[in-house]
Coordinates of C-alpha atoms and ligand atoms in Angstrom, one line a residue:
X294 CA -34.7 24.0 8.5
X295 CA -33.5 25.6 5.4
X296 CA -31.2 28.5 5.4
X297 CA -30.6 30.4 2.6
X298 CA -28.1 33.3 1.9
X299 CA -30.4 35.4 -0.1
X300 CA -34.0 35.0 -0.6
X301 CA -36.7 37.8 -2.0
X302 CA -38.9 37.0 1.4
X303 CA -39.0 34.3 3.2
X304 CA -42.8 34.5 3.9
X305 CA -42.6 33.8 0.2
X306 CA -40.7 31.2 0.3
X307 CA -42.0 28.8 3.1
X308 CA -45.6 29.5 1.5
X309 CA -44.2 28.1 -2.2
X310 CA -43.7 24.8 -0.9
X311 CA -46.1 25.4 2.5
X312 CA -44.3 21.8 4.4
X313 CA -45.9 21.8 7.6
X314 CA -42.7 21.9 10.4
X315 CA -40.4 24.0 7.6
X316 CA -38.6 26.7 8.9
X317 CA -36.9 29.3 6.5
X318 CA -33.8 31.2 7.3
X319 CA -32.5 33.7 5.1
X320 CA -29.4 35.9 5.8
X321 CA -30.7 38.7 3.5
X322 CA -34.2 39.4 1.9
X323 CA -34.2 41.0 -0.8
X324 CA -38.6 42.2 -1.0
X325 CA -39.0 41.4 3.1
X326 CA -42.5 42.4 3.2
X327 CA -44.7 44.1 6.1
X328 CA -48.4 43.9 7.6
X329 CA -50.8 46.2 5.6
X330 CA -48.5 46.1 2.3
X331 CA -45.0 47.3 4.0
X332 CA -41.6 46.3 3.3
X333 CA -39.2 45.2 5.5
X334 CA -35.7 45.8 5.3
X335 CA -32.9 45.1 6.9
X336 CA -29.1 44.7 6.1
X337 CA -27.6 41.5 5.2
X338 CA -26.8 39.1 8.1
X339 CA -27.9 41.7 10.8
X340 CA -31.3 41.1 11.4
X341 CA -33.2 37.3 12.3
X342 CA -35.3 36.7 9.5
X343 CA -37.1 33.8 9.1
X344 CA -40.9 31.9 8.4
X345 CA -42.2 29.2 9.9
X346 CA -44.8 26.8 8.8
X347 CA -47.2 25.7 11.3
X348 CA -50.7 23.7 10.8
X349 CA -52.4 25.1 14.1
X350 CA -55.7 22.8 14.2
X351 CA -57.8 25.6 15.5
X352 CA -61.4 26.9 15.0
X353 CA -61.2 29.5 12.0
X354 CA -62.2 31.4 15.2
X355 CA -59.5 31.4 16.8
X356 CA -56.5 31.8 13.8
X357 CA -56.3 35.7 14.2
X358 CA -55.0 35.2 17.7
X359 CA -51.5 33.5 15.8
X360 CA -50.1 36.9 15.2
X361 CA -51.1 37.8 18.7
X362 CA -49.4 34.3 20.0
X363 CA -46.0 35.3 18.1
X364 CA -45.6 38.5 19.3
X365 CA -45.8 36.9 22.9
X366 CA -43.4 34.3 22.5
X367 CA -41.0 37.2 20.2
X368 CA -41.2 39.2 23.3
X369 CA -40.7 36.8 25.8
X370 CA -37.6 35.3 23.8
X371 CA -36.1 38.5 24.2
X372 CA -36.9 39.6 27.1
X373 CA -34.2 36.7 28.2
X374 CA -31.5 38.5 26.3
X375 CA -31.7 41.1 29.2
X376 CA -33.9 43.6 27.0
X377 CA -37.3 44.8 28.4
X378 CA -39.7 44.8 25.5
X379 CA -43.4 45.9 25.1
X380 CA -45.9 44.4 22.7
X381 CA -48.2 47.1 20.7
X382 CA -51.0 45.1 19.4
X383 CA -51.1 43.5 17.7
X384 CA -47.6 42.3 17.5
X385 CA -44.9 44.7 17.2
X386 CA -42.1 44.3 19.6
X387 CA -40.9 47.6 21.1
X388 CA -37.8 48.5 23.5
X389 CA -39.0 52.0 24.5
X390 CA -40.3 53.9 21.3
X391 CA -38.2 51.7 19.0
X392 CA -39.7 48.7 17.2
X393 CA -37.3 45.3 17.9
X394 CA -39.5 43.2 15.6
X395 CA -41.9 42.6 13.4
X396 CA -44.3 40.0 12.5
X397 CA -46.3 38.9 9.0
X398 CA -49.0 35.9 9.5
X399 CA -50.0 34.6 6.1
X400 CA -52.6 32.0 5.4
X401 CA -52.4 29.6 3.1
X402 CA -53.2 26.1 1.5
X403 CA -56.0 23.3 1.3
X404 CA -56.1 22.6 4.4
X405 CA -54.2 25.7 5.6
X406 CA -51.2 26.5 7.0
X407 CA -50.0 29.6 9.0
X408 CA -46.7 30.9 7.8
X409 CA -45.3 33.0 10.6
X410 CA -42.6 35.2 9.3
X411 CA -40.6 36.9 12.2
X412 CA -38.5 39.8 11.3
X413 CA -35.9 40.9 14.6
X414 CA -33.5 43.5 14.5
X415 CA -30.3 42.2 16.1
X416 CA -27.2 43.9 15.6
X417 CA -28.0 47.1 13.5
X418 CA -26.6 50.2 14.6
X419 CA -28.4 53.3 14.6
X420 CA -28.0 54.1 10.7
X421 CA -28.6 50.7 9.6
X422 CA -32.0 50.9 10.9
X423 CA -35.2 52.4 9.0
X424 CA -37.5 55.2 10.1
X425 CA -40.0 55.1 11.9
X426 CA -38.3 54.9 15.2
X427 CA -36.6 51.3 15.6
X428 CA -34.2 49.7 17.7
X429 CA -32.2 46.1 17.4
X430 CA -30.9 43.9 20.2
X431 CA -27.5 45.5 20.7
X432 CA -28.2 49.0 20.8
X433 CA -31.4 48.2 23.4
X434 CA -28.5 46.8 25.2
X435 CA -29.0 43.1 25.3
X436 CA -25.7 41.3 26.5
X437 CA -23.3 39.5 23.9
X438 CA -25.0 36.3 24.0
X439 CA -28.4 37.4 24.4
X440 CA -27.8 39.1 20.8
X441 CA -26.6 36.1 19.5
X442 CA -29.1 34.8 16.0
X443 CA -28.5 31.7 17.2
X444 CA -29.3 31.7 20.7
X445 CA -32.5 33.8 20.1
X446 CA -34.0 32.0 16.5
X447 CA -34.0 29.0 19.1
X448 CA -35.4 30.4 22.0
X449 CA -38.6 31.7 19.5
X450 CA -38.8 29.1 18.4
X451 CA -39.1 26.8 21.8
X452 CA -41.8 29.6 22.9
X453 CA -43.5 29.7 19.7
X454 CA -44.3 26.1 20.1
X455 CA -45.5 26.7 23.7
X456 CA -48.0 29.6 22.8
X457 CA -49.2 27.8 19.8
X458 CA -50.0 25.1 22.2
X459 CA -51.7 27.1 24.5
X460 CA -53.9 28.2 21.8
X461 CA -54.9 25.0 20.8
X462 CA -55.4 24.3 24.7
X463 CA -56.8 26.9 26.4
X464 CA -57.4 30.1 23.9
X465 CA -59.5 31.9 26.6
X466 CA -56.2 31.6 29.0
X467 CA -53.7 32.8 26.0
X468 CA -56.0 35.8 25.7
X469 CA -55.7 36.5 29.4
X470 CA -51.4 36.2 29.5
X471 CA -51.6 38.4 26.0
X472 CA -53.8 41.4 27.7
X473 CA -51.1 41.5 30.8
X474 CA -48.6 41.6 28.2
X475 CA -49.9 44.2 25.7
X476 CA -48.6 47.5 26.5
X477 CA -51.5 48.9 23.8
X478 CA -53.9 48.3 26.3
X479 CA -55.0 51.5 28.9
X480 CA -53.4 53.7 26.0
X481 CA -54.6 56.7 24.1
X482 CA -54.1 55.8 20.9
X483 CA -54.7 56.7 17.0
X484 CA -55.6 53.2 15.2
X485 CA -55.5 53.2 11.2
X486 CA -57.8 51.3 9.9
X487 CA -57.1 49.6 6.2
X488 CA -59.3 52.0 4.6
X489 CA -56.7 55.0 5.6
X490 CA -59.4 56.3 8.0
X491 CA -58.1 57.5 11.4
X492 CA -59.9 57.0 15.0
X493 CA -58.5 58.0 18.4
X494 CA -59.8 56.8 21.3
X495 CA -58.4 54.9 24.6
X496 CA -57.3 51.5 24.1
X497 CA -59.9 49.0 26.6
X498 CA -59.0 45.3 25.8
X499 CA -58.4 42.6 23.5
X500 CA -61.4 40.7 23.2
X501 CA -61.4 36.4 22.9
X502 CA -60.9 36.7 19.1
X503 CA -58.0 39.3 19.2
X504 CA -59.5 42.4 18.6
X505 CA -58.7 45.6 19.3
X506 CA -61.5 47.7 21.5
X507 CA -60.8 51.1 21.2
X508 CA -63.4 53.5 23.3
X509 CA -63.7 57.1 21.1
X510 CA -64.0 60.1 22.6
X511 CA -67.9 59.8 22.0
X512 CA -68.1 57.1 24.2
X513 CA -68.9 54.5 21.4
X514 CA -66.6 51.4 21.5
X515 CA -65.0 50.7 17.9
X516 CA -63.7 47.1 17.7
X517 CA -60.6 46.3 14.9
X518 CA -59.4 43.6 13.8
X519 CA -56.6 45.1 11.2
X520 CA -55.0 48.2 11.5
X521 CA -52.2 49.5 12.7
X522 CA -51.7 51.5 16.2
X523 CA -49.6 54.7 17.7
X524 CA -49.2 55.2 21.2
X525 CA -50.0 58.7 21.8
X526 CA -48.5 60.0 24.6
X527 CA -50.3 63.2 25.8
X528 CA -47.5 64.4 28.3
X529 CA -44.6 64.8 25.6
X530 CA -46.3 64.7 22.6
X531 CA -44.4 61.7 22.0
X532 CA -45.7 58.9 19.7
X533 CA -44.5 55.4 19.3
Ligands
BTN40 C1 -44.3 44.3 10.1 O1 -43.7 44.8 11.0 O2 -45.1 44.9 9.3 C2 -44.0 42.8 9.8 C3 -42.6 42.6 9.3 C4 -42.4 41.1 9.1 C5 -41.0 40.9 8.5 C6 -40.7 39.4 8.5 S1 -39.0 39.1 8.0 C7 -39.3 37.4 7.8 C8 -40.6 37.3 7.1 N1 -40.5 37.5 5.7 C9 -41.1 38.6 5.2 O3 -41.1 38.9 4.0 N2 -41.6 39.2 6.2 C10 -41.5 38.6 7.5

């Protein structure tokens, strides 16, 4: 593991040297960057940040479900800090309408490697955080030592390992354990798609190669594979 006090992303950095079994740390990041071109930012030392490089040995088929996998095992690492998180496909980590973490899979090499970069918010108080609506382990109430960097970068990590293994073992059973775990799914939802387009429909299922299938109002079934989701919620005109 290498941990570094200041790096511009650590995405970056894992993928400039791309060892297989390297995990980067980095205390601040000074161009973290997001799914569909984001940033992500977050105060020095307050946040987990960190990439880890991982040669899967699946089917092409089967890579997009490595986002899908991280998300699960970010989710389930902190659901063991005492926090109760949902996962909106098709891997943001929410605690109510805030967004815990994030997560960037990038491809890359000959043969590739994934490197799975894992941004979670840990101790930021309210104005540390950015807008749209977030949240970090301490102020979604997780006990002391469940919002301990520590504690948690190693708990990811343990279930990380486990999902990825599941993958490689029985994708067709990850999918299943994802679905009862994706608090997308039985949603009205707006889903923007890469191109900027917008489509809103009601959120079915997450078919065997992690896609999104969104049923429109037409009754036409629209199936994604990038984009990024908001939880409409017709009673309060809430979104999330
Ligand atoms: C997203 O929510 O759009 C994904 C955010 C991913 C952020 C993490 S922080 C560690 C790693 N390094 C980066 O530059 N990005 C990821």
């Amino acid at each position: 593991m290498t941990l570094l006090p200041t790096a511009p992303s650590t995405n970056s950095e894992a993928a400039r040297t791309a060892v297989r079994g390297s995990v980067v740390v980095a205390e601040e990041q000074t161009a973290g960057r997001g799914r569909l071109d984001r940033s992500w930012e977050a105060p020095v030392g307050a946040a987990l940040t960190f990439s880890a490089v991982v040669a899967p040995e699946l089917p092409d088929l089967h890579w997009p479900l490595i986002p899908l996998a991280a998300g699960l095992a970010v989710a389930d690492a902190v659901r063991r800090s005492g926090v109760i998180p949902t996962l909106k496909w098709p891997n943001d980590v929410l605690v109510g309408r805030g967004k815990l973490a994030g997560i960037l899979v990038e491809r890359t090499g000959s043969p590739p490697v994934a490197v799975i970069g894992i941004g979670l918010n840990v101790d930021q108080s309210e104005a540390e955080l950015p807008v749209p609506p977030a949240t970090s382990l301490r102020l979604a109430g997780a006990e002391a030592a469940g919002a301990d960097r520590t504690e948690v970068f190693g708990r990811i990590l343990a279930e990380l390992t486990d999902r990825l293994r599941d993958l490689r073992t029985d994708p067709a059973g990850f999918v299943a354990k994802y679905r009862r775990a994706c608090g997308t799914l039985g949603q009205e939802v707006e889903v923007q798609l890469p191109d900027g387009s917008r489509v809103r429909g009601t959120a079915e299922t997450v078919d065997d190669e992690g896609r999104l299938a969104v049923r429109r109002g037409d009754g036409g079934t629209l199936v994604v594979s990038a984009g990024d989701v908001v939880h409409l919620r017709a009673a309060d005109g809430d979104m999330i």
